[in-house]
Coordinates of C-alpha atoms in Angstrom, one line a residue:
X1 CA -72.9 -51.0 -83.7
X2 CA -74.0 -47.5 -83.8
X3 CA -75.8 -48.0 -81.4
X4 CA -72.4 -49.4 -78.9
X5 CA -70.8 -46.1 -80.3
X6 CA -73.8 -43.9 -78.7
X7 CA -73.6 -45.5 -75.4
X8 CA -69.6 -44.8 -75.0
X9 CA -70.0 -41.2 -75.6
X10 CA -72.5 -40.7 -73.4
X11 CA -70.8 -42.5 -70.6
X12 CA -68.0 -40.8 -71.2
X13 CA -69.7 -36.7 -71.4
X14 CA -69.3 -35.6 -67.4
X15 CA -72.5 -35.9 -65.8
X16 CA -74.4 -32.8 -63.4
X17 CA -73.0 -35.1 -60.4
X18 CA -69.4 -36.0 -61.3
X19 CA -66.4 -34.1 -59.4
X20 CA -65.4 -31.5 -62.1
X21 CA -67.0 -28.4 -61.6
X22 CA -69.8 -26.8 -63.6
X23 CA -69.1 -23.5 -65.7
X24 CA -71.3 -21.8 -63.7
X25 CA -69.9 -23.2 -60.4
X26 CA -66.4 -22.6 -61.9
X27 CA -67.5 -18.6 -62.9
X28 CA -69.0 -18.4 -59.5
X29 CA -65.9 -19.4 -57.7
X30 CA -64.0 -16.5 -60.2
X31 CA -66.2 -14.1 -58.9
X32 CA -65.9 -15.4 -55.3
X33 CA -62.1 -14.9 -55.3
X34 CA -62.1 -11.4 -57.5
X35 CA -64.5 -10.3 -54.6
X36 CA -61.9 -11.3 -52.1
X37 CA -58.9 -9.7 -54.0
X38 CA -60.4 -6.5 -54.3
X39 CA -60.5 -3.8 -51.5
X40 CA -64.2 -4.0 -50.1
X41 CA -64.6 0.1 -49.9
X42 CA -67.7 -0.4 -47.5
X43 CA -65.0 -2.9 -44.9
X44 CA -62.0 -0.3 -45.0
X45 CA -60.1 -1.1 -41.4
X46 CA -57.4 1.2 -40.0
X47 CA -54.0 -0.1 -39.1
X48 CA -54.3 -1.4 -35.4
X49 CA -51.4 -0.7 -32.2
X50 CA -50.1 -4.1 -32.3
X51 CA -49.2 -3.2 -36.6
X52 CA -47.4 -0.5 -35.0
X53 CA -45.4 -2.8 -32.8
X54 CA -44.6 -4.7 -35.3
X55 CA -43.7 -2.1 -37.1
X56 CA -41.3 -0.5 -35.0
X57 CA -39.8 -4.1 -34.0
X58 CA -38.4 -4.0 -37.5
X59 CA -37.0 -0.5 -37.9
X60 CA -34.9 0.8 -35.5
X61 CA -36.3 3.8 -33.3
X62 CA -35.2 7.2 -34.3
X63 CA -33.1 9.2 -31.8
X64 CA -34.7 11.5 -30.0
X65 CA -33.7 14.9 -27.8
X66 CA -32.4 14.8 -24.5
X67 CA -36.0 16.7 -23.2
X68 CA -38.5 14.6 -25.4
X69 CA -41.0 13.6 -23.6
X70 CA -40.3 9.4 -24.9
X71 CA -37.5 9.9 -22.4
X72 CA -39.2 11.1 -19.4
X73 CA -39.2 8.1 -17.1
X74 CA -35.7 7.1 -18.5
X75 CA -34.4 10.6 -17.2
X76 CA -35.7 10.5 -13.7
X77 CA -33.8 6.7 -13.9
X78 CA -30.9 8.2 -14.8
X79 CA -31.3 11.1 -12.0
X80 CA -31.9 8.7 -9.4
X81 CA -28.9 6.5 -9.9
X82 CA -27.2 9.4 -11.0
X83 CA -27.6 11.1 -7.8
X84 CA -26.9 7.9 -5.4
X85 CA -23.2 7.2 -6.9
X86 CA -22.2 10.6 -6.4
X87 CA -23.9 10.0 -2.9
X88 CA -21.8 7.4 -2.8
X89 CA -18.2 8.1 -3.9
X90 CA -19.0 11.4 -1.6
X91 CA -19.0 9.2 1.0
X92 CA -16.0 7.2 0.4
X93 CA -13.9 9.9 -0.6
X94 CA -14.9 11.8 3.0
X95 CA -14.0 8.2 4.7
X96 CA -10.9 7.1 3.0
X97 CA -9.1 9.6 1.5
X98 CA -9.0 10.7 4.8
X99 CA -7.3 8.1 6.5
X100 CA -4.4 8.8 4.6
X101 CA -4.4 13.1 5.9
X102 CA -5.3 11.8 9.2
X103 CA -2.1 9.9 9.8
X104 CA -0.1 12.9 9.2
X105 CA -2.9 15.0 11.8
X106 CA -0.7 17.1 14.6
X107 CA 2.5 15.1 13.5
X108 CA 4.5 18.2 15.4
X109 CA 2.9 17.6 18.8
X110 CA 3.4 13.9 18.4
X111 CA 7.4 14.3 17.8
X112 CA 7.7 13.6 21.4
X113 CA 6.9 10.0 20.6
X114 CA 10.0 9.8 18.6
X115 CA 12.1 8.9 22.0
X116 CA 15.8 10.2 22.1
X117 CA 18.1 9.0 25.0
X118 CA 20.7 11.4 26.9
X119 CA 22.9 9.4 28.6
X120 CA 26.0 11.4 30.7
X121 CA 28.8 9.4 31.2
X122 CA 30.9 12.3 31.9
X123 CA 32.8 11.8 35.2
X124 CA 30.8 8.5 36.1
X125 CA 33.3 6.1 34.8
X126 CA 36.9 5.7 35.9
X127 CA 39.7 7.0 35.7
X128 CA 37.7 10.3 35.0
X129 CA 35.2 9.7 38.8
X130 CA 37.6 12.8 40.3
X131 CA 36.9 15.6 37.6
X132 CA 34.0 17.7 38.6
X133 CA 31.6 17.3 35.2
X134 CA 30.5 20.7 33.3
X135 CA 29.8 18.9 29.8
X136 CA 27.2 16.3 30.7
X137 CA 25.1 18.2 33.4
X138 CA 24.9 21.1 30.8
X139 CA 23.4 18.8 28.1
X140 CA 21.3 17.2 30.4
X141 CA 19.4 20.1 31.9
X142 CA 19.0 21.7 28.2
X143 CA 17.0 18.8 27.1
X144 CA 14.9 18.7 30.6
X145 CA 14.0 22.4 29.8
X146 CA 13.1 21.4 26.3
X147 CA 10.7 19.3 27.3
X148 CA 9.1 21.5 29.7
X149 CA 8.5 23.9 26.7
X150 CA 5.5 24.2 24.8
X151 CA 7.4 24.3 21.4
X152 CA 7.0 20.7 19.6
X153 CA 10.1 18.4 20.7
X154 CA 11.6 15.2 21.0
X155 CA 10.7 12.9 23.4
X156 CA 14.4 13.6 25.3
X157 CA 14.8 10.6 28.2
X158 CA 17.7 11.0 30.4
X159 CA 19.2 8.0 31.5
X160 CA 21.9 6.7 34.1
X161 CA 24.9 4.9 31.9
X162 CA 24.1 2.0 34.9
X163 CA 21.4 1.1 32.9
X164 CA 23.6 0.7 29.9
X165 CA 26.8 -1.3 32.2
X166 CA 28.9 2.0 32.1
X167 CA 29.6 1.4 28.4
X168 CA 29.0 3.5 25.5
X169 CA 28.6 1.2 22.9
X170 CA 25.8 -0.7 24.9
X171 CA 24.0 2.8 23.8
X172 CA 24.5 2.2 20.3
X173 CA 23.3 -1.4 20.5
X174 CA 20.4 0.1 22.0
X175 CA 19.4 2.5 19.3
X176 CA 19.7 -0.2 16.5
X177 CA 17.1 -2.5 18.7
X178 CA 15.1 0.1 18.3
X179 CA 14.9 1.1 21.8
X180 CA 15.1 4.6 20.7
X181 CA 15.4 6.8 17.5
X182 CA 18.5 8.4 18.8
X183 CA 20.7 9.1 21.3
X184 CA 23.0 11.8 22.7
X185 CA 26.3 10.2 24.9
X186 CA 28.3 12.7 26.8
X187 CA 31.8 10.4 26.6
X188 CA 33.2 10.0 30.3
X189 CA 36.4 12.1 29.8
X190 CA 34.9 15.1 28.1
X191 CA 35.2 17.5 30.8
X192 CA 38.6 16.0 31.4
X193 CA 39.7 16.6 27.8
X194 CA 38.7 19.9 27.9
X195 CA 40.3 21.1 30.8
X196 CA 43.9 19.0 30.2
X197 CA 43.7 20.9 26.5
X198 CA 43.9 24.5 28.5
X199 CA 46.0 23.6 30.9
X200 CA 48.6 21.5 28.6
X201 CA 48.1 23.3 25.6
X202 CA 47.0 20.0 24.0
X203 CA 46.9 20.6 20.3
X204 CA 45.2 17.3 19.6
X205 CA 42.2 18.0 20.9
X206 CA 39.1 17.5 18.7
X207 CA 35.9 19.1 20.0
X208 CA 34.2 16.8 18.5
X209 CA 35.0 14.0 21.0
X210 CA 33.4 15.2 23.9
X211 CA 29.9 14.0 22.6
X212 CA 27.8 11.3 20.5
X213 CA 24.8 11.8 18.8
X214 CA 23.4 8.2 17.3
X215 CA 20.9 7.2 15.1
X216 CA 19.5 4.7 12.3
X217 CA 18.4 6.5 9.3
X218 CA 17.6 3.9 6.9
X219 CA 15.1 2.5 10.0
X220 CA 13.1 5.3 8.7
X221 CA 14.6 7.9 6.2
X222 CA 11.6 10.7 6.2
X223 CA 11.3 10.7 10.1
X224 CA 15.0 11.1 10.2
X225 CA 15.3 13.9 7.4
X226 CA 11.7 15.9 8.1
X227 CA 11.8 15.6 12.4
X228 CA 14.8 13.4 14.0
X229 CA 17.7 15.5 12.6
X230 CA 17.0 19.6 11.9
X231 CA 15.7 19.1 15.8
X232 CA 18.8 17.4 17.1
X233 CA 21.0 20.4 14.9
X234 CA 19.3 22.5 16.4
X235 CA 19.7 21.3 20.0
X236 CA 23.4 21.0 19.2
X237 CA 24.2 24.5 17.9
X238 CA 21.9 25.8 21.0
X239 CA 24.2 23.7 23.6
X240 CA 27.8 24.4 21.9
X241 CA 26.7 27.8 22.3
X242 CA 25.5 28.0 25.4
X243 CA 28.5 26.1 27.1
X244 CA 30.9 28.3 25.1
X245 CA 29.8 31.3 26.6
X246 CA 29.7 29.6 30.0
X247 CA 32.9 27.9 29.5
X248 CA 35.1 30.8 27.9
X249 CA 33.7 32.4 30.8
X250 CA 35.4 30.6 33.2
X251 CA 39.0 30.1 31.4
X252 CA 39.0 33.9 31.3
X253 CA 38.6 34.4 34.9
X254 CA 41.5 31.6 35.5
X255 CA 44.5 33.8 35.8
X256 CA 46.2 30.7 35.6
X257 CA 46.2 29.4 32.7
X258 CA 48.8 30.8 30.6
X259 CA 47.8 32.8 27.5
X260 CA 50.1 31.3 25.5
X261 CA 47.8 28.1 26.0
X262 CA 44.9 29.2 24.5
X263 CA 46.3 31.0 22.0
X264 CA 47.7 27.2 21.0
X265 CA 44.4 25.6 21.6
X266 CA 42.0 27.8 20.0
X267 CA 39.4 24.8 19.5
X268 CA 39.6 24.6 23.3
X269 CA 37.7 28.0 23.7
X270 CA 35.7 27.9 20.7
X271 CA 33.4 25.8 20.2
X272 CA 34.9 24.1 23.1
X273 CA 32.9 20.8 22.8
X274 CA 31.1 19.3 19.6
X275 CA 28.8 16.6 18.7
X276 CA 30.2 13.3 16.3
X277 CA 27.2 11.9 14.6
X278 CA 27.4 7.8 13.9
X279 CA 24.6 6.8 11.5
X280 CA 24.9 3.5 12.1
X281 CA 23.0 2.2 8.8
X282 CA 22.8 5.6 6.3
X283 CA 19.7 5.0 3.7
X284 CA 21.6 4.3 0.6
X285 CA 21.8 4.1 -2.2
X286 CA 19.0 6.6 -3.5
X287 CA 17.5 3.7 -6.0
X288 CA 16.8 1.6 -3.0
X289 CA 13.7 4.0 -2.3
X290 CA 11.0 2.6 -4.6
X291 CA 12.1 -1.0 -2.9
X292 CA 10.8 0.0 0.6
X293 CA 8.7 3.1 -0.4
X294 CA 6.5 3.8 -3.3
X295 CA 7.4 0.7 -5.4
X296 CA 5.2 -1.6 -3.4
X297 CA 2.3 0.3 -4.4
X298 CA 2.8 -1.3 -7.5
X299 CA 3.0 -4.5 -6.2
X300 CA -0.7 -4.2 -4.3
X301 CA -1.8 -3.3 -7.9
X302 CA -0.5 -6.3 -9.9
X303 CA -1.7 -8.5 -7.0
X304 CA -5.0 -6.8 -8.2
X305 CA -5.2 -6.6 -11.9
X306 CA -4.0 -10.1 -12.2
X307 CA -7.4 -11.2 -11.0
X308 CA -8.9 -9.4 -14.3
X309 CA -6.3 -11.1 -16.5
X310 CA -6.4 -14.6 -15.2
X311 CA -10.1 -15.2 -14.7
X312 CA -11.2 -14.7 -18.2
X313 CA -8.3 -17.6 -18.6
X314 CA -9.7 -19.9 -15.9
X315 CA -13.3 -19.7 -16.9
X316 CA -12.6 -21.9 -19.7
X317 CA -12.4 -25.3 -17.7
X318 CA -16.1 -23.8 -16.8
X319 CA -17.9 -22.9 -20.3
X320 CA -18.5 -26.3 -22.5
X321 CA -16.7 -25.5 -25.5
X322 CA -16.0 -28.9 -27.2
X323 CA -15.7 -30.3 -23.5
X324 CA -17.6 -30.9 -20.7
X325 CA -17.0 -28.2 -18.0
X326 CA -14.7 -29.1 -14.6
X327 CA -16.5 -29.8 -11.2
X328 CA -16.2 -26.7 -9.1
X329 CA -14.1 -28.2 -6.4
X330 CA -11.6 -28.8 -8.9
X331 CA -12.0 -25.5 -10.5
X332 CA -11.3 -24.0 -7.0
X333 CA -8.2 -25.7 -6.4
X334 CA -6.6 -25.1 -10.0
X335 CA -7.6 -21.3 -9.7
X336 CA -5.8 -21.3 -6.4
X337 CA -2.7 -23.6 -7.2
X338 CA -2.2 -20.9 -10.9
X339 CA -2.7 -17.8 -8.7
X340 CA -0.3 -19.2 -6.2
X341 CA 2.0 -20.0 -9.2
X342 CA 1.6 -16.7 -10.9
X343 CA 2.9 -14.8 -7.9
X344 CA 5.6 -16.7 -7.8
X345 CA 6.9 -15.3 -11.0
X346 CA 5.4 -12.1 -11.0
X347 CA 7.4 -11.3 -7.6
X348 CA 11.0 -12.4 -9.0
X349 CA 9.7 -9.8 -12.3
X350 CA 9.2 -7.2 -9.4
X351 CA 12.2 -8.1 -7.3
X352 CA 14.6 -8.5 -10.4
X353 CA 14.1 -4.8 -10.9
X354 CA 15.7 -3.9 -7.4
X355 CA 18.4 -6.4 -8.8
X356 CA 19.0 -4.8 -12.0
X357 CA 19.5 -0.9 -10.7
X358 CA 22.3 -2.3 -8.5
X359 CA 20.6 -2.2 -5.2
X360 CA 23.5 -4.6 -3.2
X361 CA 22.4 -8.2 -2.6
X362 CA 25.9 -9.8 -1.5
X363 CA 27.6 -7.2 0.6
X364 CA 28.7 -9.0 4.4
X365 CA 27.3 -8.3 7.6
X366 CA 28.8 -5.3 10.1
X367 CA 28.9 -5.1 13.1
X368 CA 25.8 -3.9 14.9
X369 CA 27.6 -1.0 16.6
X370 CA 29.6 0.3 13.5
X371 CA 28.9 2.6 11.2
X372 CA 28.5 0.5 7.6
X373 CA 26.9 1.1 4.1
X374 CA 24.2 -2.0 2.8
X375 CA 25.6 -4.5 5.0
X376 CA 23.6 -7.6 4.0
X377 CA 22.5 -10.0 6.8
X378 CA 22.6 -13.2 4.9
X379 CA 25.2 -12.8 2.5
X380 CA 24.7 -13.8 -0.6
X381 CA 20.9 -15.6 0.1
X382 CA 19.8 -12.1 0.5
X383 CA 18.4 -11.3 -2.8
X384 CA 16.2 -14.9 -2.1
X385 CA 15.5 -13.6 1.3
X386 CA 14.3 -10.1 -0.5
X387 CA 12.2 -12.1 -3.2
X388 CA 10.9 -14.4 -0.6
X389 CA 9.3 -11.2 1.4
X390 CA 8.0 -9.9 -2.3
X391 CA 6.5 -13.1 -3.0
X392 CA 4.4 -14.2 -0.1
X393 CA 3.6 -10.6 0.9
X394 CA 2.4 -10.6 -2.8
X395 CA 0.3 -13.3 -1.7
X396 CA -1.0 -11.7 1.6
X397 CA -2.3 -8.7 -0.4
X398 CA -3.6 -10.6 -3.5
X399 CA -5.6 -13.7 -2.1
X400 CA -7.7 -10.6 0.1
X401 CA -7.8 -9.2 -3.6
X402 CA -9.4 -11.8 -5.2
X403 CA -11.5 -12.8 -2.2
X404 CA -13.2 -9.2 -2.6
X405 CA -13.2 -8.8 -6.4
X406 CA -15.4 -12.1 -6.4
X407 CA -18.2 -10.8 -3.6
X408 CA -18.3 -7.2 -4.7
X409 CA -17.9 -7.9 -8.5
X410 CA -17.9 -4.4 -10.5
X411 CA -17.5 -1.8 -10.6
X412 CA -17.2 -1.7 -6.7
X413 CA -13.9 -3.2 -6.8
X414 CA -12.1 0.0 -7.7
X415 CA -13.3 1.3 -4.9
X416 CA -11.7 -0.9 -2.6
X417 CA -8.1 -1.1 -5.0
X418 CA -8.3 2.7 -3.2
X419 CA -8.9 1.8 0.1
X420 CA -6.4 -1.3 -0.2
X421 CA -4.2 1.1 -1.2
X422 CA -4.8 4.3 1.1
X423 CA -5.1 1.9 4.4
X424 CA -1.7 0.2 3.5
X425 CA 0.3 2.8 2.7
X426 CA -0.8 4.9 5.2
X427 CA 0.5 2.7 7.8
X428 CA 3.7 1.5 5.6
X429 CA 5.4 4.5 4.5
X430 CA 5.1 6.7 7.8
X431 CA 5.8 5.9 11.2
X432 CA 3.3 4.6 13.0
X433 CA 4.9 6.5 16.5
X434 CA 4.4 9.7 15.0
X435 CA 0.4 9.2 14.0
X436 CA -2.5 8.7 15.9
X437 CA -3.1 5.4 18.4
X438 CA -5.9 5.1 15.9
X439 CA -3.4 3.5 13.2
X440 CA -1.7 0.8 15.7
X441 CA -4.2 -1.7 13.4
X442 CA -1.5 -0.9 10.9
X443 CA 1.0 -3.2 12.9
X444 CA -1.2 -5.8 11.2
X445 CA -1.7 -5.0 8.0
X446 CA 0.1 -6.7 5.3
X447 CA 2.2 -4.4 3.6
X448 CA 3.7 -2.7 6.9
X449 CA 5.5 -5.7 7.2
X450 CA 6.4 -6.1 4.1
X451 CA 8.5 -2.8 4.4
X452 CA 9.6 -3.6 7.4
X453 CA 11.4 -7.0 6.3
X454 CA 12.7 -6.1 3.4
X455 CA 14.2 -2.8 5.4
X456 CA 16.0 -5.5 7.5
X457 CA 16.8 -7.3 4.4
X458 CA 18.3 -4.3 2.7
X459 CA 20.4 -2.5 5.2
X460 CA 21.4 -5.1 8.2
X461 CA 18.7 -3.5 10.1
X462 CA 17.1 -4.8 14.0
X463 CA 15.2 -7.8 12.5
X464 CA 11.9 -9.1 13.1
X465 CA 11.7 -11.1 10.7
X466 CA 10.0 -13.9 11.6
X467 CA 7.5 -11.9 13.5
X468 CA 6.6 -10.1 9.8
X469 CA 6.6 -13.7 8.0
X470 CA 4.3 -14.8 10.8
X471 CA 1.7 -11.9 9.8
X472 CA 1.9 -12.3 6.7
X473 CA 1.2 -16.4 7.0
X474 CA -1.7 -14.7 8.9
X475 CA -2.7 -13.5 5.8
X476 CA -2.3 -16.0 3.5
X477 CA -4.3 -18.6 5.6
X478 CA -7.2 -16.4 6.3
X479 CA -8.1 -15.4 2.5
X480 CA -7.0 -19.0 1.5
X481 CA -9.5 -20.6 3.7
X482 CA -12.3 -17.6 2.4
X483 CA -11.3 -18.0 -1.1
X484 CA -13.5 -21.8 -1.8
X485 CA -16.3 -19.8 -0.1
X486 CA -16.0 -16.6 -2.3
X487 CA -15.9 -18.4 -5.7
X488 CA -19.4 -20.3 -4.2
X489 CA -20.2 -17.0 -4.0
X490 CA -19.6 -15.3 -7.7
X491 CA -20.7 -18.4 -9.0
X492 CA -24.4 -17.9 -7.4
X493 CA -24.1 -14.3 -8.6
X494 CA -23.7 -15.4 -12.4
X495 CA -26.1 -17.9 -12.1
X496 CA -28.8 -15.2 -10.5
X497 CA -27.7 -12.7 -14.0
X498 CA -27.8 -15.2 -16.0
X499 CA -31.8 -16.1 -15.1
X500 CA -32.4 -12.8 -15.5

């Protein structure tokens, strides 16, 4: 039994080769790790370069001065690029600012472009054929000498009332077709008048009826108001006084006319003659100025932003945000159907302004040869004529817009905002005739005949209408068939930043 007993604890005493580990293996293992744990004074190792990266990866850097020397290859960056924008917007401001001075270059010596006819029907028509003429001939040979003067002038054309059937209204038809800026009629019984008011004593007679000066203001008001009208005052007050000293002249020296006449018909020697100006279509009211002027900058601008704003908007069909993103055709054809749609309302906002500062939308039609105030050529449509111009001119100027913003990206498309700009108003708001041949691309451009429709619209004016719609359809198609191809085109562009 005691033996049994013996046996058991002996088995059950670890043996040298069971798994548990010896004391002496078990202290030299302590001692193993100790020796590890402590710093080895003999194997003392700096901190290497790539502890310093990581080091710096985790703490931000410190700022530093503009002239340390960390920033040395950052500054001649900056310098470089520095150096070729200013190169740059140098360049443009030398190019396209000055397309809007140029078209205003030697204006004065290009008045004679603004063409003024002098028609003298004075003795040419019956029953007045047998009066010997002194009113017309004198008119006529004034404005000949004008224009053999070196001082700037109009561009004075005398021509024979045949050309006009002998009638003086066919003279005022002429000027609002735009055959001329002006004219100057000598009426066929002036001299006749004049000499029946000494000789008669005629007390009735008005100087003023002897001649005709005609124009269209609101065709354009600033020719009219800086050129076309201080030169025709000027011609006038230099003719009434040359033919009163002629013609008092000539009374004096006819012993037989009775004094008693002329002291009756003191008009009749002094000023003798006159000029009666019919503006056939006066520029009014005042407020209608930013509709054909100024305003439509604005409108080129909101054709612009509205890219910014809507494009954040669109790209949502694009970026898989709980959805799977639209094909591109698609995409296309919904960004062009909202822009489309956008303008539609953006251009009754703008034209509802015109409608809300009383600018007259429902006035009739006048005659073409009468003097009237905002006739309106379709009646009461015109306000839907007016919005109609606003609207697909909007579209003219906003498709090209886009189509740019989407090739150039930023921050380039500021600079052509300035050039849209600079380019359309330059050839909008001042009269082509009196600038360079260089600007007869204006004729073109979009917003010229935007200004020109809705001048037609506004004040009954000579209407070419469908010629400015046309242009403008121009417009539309060309960007509408560039725009699929532009959006190809931005697209690439992300893709290319976003591999980047």
């Amino acid at each position: 039994m005691a033996a049994v007993t013996n046996q058991a604890a002996d088995q059950s005493r670890p043996s040298r080769h069971d798994a548990s580990p010896s004391s002496d293996e078990t202290l030299g293992a302590s001692a193993t790790e100790d020796h590890r744990d402590r710093p080895d004074p003999h194997n003392h190792r700096e901190p290497s370069d790539s502890d310093e990266e990581k080091g710096r990866h985790r703490s931000p850097p410190q700022p530093v001065g503009f002239f340390d020397s960390a920033l040395s290859r950052v500054r001649l960056q900056v310098f470089a690029l520095w150096a070729r924008t200013t190169l740059i917007l140098s360049a443009f401001i030398l190019v396209v600012l000055s397309l809007y001075w140029a078209v205003l270059f030697n204006v004065e010596q290009n008045t004679s472009s603004l063409t003024v006819f002098v028609v003298d029907f004075d003795g040419k028509v019956d029953p007045f054929t047998a009066t010997t003429p002194l009113v017309g001939p004198m008119i006529t040979q004034t404005t000949e000498m004008m224009l053999a003067a070196p001082e700037p002038h109009l561009g004075y054309e005398t021509r024979q009332p045949s050309v006009f059937d002998n009638d003086p209204m066919a003279v005022r038809r002429a000027v609002y077709d735009w055959k001329a800026y002006a004219a100057i009629v000598v009426m066929p019984n002036a001299t006749a008048m004049l000499q029946q008011a000494v000789d008669q004593a005629n007390v009735t007679y008005d100087p003023l009826g002897a001649c005709q000066v005609i124009y269209v203001q609101a065709r354009d008001e600033s020719s009219y108001y800086n050129y076309i009208i201080p030169q025709l005052n000027a011609l006038e007050t230099q003719i009434t006084s040359k033919f009163g000293q002629m013609w008092t002249g000539m009374v004096l020296q006819n012993t037989t006319i009775p004094r008693e006449n002329l002291q009756r018909v003191p008009q009749a020697l002094s000023p003798a003659i006159g000029f009666s100006q019919f503006n056939l279509r006066p520029f009014t009211p005042a407020v209608a100025t930013p509709a054909v002027t100024i305003g439509l900058i604005y409108l080129i601008i909101l054709s612009f932003f509205s890219f910014s704003f809507y494009l954040p908007i669109h790209m949502k069909f694009l970026n898989p945000d709980g959805h799977p993103p639209m094909k591109f055709p698609f995409f296309i054809a919904w960004r062009w159907t909202a822009t489309l749609t956008a303008y539609f309302f953006l251009s009754l906002s703008y034209s509802l302004i015109s409608l809300a500062f009383q600018i007259p939308f429902a006035n009739h039609s006048a005659p073409v040869t009468e003097v009237a105030n905002n006739p309106e050529p379709y009646g009461k449509g015109t306000f839907m004529v007016y919005w109609m111009i606003n609207y697909v001119g909007m579209i003219a100027l906003g498709l090209a817009c886009e189509n740019v913003a989407m090739v150039i990206g930023q921050p380039w498309t500021a600079m052509w905002l300035i050039f849209w700009v600079i380019t359309n108003v330059s050839t909008s708001f001042y009269s082509l005739d009196l600038a360079p041949k260089f600007y007869y691309w204006g004729y073109a451009w979009p917003l010229h005949n935007i200004v020109e429709a809705s001048r037609s619209t506004l004040f009954q004016l000579h209407s070419r209408i469908g010629l400015n719609f046309g242009v403008l359809f121009v417009w539309c198609a060309i960007n509408t068939a560039l725009f699929p191809i532009c959006c190809y085109i931005m697209r690439w562009k992300t893709q290319r930043e976003q591999k980047k």
